[in-house]
PDB file of C-alpha atoms in Angstrom:
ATOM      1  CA  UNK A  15      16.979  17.309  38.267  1.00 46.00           C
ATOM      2  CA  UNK A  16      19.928  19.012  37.720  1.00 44.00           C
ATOM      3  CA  UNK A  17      18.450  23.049  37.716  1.00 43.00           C
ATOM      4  CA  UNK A  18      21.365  24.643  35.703  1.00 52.00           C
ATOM      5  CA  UNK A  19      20.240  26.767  32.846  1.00 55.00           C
ATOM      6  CA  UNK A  20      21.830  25.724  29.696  1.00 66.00           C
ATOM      7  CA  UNK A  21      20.613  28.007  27.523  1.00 74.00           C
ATOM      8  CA  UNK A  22      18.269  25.755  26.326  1.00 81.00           C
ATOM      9  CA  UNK A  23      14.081  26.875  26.922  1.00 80.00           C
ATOM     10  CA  UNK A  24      13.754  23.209  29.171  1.00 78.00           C
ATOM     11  CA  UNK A  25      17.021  23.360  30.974  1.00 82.00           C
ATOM     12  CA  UNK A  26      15.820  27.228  31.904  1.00 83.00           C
ATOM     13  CA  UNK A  27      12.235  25.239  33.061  1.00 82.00           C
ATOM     14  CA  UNK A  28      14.616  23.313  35.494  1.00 82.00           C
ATOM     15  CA  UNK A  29      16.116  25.944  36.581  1.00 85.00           C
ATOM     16  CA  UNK A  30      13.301  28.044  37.479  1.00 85.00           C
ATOM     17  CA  UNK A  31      11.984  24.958  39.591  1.00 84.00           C
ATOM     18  CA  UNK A  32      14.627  24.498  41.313  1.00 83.00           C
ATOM     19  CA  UNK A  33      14.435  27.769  42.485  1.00 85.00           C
ATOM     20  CA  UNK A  34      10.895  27.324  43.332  1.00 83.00           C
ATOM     21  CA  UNK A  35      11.512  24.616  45.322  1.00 82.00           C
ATOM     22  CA  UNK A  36      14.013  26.031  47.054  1.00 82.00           C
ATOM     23  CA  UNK A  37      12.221  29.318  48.116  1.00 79.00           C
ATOM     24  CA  UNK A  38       8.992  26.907  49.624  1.00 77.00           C
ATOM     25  CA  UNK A  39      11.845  25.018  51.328  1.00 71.00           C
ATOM     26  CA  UNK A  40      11.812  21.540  49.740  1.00 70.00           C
ATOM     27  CA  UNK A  41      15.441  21.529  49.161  1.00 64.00           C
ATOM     28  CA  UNK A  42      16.085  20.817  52.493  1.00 51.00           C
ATOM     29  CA  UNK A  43      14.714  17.445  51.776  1.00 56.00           C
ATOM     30  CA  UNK A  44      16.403  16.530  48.484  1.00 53.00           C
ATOM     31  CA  UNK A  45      14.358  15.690  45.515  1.00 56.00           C
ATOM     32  CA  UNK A  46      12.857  12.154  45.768  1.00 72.00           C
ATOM     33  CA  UNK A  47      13.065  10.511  42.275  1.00 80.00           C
ATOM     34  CA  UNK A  48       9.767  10.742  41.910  1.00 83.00           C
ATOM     35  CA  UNK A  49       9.135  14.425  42.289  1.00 86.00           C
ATOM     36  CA  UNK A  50      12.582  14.869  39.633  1.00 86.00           C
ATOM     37  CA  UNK A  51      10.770  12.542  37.367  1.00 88.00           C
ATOM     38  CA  UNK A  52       7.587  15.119  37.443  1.00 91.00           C
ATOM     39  CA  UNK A  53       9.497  18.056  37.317  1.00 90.00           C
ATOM     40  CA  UNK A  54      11.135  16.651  33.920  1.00 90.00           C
ATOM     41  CA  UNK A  55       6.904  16.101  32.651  1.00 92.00           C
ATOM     42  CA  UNK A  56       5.997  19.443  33.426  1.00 93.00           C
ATOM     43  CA  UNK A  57       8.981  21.108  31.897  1.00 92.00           C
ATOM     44  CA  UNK A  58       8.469  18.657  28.959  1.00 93.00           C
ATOM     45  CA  UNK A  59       5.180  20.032  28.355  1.00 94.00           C
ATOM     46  CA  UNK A  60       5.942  23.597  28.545  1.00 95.00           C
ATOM     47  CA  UNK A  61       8.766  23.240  25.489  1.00 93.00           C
ATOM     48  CA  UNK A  62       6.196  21.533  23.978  1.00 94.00           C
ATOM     49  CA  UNK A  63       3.670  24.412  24.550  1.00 95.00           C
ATOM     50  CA  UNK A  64       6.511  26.517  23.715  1.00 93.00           C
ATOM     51  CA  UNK A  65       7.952  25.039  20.462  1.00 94.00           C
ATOM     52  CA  UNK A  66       4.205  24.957  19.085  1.00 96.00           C
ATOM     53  CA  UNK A  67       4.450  28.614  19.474  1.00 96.00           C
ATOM     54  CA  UNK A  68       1.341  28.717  21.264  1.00 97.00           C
ATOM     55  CA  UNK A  69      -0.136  31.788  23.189  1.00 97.00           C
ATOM     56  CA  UNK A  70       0.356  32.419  27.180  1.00 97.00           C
ATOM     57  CA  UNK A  71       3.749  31.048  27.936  1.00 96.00           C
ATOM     58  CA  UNK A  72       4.655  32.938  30.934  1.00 96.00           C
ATOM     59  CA  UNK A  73       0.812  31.889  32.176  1.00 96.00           C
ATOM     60  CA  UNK A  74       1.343  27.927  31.487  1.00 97.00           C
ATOM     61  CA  UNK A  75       5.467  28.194  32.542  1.00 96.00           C
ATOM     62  CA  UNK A  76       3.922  29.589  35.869  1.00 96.00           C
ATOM     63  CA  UNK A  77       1.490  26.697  36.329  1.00 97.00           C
ATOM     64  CA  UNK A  78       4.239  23.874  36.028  1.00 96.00           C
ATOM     65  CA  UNK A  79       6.049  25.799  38.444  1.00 95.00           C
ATOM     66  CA  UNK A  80       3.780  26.091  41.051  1.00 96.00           C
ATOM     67  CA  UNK A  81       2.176  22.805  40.436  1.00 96.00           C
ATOM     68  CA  UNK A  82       6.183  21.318  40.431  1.00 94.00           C
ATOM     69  CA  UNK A  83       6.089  22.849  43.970  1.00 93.00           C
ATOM     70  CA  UNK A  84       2.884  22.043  45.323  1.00 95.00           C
ATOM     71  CA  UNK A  85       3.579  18.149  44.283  1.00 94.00           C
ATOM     72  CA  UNK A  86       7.270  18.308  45.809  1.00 91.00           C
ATOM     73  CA  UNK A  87       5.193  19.950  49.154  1.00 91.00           C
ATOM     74  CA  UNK A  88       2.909  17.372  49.304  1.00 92.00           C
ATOM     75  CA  UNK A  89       5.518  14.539  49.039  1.00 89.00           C
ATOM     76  CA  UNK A  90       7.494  15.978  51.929  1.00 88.00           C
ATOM     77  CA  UNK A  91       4.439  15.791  54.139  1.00 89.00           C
ATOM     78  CA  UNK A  92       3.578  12.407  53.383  1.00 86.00           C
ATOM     79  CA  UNK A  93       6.882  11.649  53.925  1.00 82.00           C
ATOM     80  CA  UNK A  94       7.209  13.587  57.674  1.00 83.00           C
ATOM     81  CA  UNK A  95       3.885  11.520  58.502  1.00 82.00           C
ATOM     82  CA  UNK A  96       5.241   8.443  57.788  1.00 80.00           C
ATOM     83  CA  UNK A  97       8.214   9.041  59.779  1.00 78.00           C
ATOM     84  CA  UNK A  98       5.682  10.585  62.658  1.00 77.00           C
ATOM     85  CA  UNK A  99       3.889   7.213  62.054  1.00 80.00           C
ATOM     86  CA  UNK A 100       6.449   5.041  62.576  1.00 78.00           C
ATOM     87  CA  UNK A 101       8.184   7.090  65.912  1.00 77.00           C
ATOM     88  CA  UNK A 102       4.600   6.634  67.105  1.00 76.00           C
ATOM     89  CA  UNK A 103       5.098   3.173  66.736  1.00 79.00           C
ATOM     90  CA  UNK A 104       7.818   2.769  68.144  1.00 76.00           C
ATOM     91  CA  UNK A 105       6.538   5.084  71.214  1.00 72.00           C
ATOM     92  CA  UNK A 106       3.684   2.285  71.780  1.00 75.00           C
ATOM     93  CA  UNK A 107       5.747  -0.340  71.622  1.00 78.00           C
ATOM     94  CA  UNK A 108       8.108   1.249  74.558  1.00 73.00           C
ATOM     95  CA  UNK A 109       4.887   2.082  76.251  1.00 73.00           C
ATOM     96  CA  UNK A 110       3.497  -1.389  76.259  1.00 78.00           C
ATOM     97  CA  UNK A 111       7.151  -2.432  77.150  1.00 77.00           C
ATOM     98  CA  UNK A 112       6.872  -0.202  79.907  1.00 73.00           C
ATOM     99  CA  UNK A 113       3.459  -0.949  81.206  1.00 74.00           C
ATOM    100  CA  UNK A 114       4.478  -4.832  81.185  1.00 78.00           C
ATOM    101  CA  UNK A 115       7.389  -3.827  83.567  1.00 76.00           C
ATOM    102  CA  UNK A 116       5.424  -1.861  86.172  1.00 73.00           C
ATOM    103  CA  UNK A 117       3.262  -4.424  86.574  1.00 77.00           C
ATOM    104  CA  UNK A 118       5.571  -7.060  87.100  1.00 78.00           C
ATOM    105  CA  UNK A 119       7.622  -4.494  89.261  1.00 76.00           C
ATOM    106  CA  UNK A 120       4.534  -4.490  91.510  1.00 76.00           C
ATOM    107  CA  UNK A 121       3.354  -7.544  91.559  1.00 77.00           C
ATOM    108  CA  UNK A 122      -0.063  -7.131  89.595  1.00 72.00           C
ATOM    109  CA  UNK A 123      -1.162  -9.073  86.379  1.00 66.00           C
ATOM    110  CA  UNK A 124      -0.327  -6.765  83.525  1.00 58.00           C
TER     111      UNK A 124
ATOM    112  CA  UNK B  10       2.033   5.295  95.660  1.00 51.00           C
ATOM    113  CA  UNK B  11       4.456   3.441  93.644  1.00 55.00           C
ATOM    114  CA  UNK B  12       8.273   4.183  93.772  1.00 59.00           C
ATOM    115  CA  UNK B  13      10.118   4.073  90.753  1.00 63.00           C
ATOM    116  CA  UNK B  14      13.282   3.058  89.995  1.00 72.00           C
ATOM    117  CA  UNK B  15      16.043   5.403  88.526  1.00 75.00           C
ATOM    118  CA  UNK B  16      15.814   3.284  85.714  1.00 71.00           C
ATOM    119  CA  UNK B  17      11.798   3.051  84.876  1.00 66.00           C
ATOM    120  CA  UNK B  18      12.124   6.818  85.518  1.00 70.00           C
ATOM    121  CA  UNK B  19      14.517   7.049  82.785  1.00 71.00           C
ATOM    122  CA  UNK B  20      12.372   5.283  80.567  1.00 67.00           C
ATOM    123  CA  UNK B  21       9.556   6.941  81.589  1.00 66.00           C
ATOM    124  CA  UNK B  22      10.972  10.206  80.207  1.00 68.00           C
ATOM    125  CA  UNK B  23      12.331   8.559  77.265  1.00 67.00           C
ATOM    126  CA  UNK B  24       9.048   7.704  76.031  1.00 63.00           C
ATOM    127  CA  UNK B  25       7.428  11.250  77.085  1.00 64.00           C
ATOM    128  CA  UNK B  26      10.031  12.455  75.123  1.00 63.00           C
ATOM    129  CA  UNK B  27       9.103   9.956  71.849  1.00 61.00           C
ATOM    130  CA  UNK B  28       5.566  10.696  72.389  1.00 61.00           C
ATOM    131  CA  UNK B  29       6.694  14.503  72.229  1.00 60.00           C
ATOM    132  CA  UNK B  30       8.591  14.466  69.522  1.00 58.00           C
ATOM    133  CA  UNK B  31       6.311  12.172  67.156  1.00 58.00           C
ATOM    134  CA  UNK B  32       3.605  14.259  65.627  1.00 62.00           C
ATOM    135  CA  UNK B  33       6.677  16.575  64.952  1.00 81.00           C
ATOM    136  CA  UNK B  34       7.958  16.266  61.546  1.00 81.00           C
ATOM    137  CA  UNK B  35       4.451  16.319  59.846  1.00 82.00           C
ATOM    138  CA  UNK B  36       3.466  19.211  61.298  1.00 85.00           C
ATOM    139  CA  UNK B  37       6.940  21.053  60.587  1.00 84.00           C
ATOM    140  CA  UNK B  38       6.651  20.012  56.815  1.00 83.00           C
ATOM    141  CA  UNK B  39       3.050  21.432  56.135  1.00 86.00           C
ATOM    142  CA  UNK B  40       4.220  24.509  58.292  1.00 84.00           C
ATOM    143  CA  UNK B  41       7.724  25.079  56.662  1.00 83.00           C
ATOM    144  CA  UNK B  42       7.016  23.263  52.892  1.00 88.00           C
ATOM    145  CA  UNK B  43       3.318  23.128  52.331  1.00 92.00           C
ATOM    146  CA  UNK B  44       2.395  26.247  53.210  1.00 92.00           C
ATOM    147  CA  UNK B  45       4.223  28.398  51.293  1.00 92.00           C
ATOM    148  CA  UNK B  46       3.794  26.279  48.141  1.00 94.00           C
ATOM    149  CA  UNK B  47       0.068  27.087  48.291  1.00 96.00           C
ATOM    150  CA  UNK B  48       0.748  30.822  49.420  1.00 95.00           C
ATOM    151  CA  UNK B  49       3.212  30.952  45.961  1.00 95.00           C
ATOM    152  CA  UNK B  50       0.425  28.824  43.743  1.00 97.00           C
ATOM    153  CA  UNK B  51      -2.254  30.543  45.097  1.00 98.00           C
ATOM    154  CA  UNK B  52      -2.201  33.656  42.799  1.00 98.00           C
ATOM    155  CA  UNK B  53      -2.219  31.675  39.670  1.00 98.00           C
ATOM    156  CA  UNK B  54      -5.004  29.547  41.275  1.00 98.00           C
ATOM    157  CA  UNK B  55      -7.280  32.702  42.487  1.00 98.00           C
ATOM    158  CA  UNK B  56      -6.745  34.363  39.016  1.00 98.00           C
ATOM    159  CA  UNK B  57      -8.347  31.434  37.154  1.00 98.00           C
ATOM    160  CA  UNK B  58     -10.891  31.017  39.826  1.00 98.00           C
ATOM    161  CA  UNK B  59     -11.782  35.124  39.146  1.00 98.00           C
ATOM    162  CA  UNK B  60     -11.738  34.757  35.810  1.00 97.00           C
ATOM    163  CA  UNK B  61     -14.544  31.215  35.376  1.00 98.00           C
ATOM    164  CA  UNK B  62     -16.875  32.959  38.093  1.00 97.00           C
ATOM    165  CA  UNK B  63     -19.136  34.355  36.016  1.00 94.00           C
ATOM    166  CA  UNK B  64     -19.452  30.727  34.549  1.00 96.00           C
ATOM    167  CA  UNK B  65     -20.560  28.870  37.169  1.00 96.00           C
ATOM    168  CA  UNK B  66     -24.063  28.582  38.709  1.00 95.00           C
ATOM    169  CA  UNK B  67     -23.747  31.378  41.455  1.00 96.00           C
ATOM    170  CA  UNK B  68     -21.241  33.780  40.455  1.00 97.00           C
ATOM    171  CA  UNK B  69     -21.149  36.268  44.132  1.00 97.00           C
ATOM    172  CA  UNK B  70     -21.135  33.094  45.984  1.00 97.00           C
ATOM    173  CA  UNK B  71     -17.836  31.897  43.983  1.00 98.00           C
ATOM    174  CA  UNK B  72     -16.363  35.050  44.209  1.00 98.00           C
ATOM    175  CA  UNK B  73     -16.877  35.193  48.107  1.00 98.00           C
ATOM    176  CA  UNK B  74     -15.755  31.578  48.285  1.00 98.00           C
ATOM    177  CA  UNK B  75     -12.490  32.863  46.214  1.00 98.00           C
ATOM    178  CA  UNK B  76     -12.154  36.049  48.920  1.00 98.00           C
ATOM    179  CA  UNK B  77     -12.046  33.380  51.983  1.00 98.00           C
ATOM    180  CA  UNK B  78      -9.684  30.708  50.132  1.00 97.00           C
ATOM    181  CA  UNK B  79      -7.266  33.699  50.148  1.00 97.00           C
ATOM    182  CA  UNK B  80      -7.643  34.691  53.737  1.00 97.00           C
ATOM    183  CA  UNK B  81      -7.367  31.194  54.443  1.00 95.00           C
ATOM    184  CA  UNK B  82      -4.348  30.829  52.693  1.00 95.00           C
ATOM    185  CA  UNK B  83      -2.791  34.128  54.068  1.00 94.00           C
ATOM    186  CA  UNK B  84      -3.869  32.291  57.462  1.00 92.00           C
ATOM    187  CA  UNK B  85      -2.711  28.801  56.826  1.00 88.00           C
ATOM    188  CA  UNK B  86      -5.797  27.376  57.763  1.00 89.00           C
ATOM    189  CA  UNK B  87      -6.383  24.198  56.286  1.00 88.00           C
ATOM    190  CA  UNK B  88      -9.864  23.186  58.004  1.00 90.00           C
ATOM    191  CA  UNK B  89     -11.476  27.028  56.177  1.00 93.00           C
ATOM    192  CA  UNK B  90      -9.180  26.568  52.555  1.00 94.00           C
ATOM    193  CA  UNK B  91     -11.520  22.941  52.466  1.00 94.00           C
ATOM    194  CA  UNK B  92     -14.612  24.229  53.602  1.00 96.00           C
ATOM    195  CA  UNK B  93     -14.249  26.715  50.249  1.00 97.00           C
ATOM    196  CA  UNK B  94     -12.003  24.367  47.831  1.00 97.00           C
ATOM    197  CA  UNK B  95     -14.972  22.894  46.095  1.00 97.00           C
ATOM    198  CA  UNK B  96     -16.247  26.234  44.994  1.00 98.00           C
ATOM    199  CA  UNK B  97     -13.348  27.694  44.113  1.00 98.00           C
ATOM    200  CA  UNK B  98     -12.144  24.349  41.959  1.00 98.00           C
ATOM    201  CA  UNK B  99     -15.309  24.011  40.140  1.00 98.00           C
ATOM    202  CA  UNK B 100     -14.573  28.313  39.162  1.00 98.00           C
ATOM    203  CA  UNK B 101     -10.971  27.757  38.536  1.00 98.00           C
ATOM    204  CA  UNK B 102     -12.265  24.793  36.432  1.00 98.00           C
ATOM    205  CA  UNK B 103     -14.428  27.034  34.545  1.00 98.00           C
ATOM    206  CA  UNK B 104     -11.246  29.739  34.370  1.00 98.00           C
ATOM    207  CA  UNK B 105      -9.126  27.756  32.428  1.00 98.00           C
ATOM    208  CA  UNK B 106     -11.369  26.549  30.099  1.00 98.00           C
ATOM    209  CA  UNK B 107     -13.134  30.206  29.486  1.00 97.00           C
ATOM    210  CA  UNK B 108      -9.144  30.772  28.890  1.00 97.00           C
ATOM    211  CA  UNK B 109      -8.187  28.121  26.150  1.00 97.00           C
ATOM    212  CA  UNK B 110     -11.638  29.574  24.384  1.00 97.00           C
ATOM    213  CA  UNK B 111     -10.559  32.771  25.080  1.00 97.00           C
ATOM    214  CA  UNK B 112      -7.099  31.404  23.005  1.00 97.00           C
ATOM    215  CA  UNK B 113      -5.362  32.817  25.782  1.00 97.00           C
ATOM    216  CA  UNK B 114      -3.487  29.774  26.238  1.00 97.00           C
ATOM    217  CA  UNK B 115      -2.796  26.667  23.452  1.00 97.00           C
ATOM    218  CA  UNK B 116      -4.385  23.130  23.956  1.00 96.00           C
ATOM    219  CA  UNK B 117      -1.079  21.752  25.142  1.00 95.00           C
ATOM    220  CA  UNK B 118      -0.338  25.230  27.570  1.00 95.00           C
ATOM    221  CA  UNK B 119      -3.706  24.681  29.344  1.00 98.00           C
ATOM    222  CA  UNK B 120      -3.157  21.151  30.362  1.00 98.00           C
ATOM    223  CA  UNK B 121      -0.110  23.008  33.159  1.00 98.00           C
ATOM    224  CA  UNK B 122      -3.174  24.702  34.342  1.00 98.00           C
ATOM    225  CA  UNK B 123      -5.326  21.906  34.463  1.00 98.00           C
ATOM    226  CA  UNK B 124      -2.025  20.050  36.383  1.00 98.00           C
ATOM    227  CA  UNK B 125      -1.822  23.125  38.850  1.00 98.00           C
ATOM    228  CA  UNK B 126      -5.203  23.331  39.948  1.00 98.00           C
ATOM    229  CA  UNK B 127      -4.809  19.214  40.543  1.00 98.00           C
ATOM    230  CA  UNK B 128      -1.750  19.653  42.848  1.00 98.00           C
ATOM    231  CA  UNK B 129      -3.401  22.787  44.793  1.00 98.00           C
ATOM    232  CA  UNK B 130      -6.341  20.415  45.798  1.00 97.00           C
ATOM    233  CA  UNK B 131      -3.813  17.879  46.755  1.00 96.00           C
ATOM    234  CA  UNK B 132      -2.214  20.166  48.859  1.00 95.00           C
ATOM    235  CA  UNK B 133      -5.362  21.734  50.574  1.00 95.00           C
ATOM    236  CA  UNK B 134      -6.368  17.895  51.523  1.00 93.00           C
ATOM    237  CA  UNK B 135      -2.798  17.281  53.298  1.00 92.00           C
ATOM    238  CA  UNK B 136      -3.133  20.820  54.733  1.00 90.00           C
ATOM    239  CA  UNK B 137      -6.284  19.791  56.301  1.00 86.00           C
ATOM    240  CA  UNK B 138      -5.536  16.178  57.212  1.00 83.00           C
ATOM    241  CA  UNK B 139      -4.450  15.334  60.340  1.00 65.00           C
ATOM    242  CA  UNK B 140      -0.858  14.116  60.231  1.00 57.00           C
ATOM    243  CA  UNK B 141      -1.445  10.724  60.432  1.00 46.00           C
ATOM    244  CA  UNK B 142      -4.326  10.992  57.798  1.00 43.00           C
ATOM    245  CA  UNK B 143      -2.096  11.265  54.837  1.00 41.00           C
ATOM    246  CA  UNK B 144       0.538   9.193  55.841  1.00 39.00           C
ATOM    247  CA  UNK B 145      -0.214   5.274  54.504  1.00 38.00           C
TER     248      UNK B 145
END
């Protein structure tokens, strides 16, 4: 997603996402490809909307914005839990690790 | 009582610290990304929700149901945004389409509203989830 307006109605769509996501704080993650690739559908459909002159642009431009945000949210959390689930993981494994240990250490089957 | 080494103490606080540290990141993301997303959709949302009340089966009951998705929102508090989502999708639901009768929006415009009202219940089901719920 490159977010520059060039003067053109979609790369103006990019642009206002990027901004969107930047103000709900998914830029501190950088765009996955996937949530680019979504961002490029949405704005698609609004020059669509747009170049069939139809009625309520700044109503339907405001929808793929949000809903550009929401799904970039979303894919950050899913993203922080599987990190969470795999520290967790890793935090059992030491525990069990552990546990083996002290029972060795005192003599008592683990 | 048992004595522990330096070393198993070490360890000991190493994995206190893990164990600490590992429900983190969710919890930061739906706190510092989530949230506001829905707070910044949720206008757009509560606007089409307003506007399909009076289309659904028990308008004062949507309308309430709209009043405590907001304060839920303002409140980030996933668990009360669910217990109302289902009432105020099935209003939005009937927003947008009163809308694209209404030819307030073209056939291709209404399909971002359609989209948005998707993502929002996406988000209110990871809001809600426990961390470890959404991640697979």
């Amino acid at each position: 997603m490159s977010g520059q307006g060039d003067g053109t109605f979609r790369g103006e769509m990019r642009a206002a996402i990027d901004a969107a996501l930047r103000d709900t704080g998914v830029a501190i993650l950088r765009s996955p490809e996937e949530v680019a690739v979504y961002a490029e559908q949405q704005a698609f459909f609004v020059a669509q909307s747009y170049a069939a002159n139809e009625p309520g642009l700044p109503l339907v431009r405001q929808a793929a914005i949000d809903a550009v945000a929401l799904y970039a949210a979303v894919s950050v959390v899913e993203g922080a839990d599987r990190f969470d689930a795999r520290l967790r993981g890793i935090a059992d494994a030491a525990l069990r690790l552990g546990s083996l240990a002290l029972a060795r250490a005192m003599g008592v089957p683990a | 009582m048992t004595m522990w080494t330096d070393n198993q103490r070490r360890s000991a606080a190493a994995v206190a610290l893990v164990f600490f540290f590992a429900a983190c990141a969710g919890a930061a993301a739906r706190h510092e990304v989530l949230i506001p997303a829905l707070a910044r959709a949720w206008p757009g949302v509560r606007d089409d929700a307003i506007r399909g009340a009076e289309r659904v089966a028990q308008p004062d009951a949507a309308r309430e149901a709209v009043r405590l998705a907001g304060d839920a929102v303002a409140a980030a508090d996933g668990a009360r945004l669910l217990a109302v989502w289902p009432t105020v999708r099935e209003s939005a639901t009937a927003g947008i389409a009163r809308r694209e009768a209404d030819g307030d929006v073209g056939p291709i415009g209404v399909g971002r509203l359609r989209e948005r009202l998707a993502q929002f219940g996406r988000a209110v089901d990871a809001l809600a989830a426990a961390p470890t719920e959404v991640s697979r």
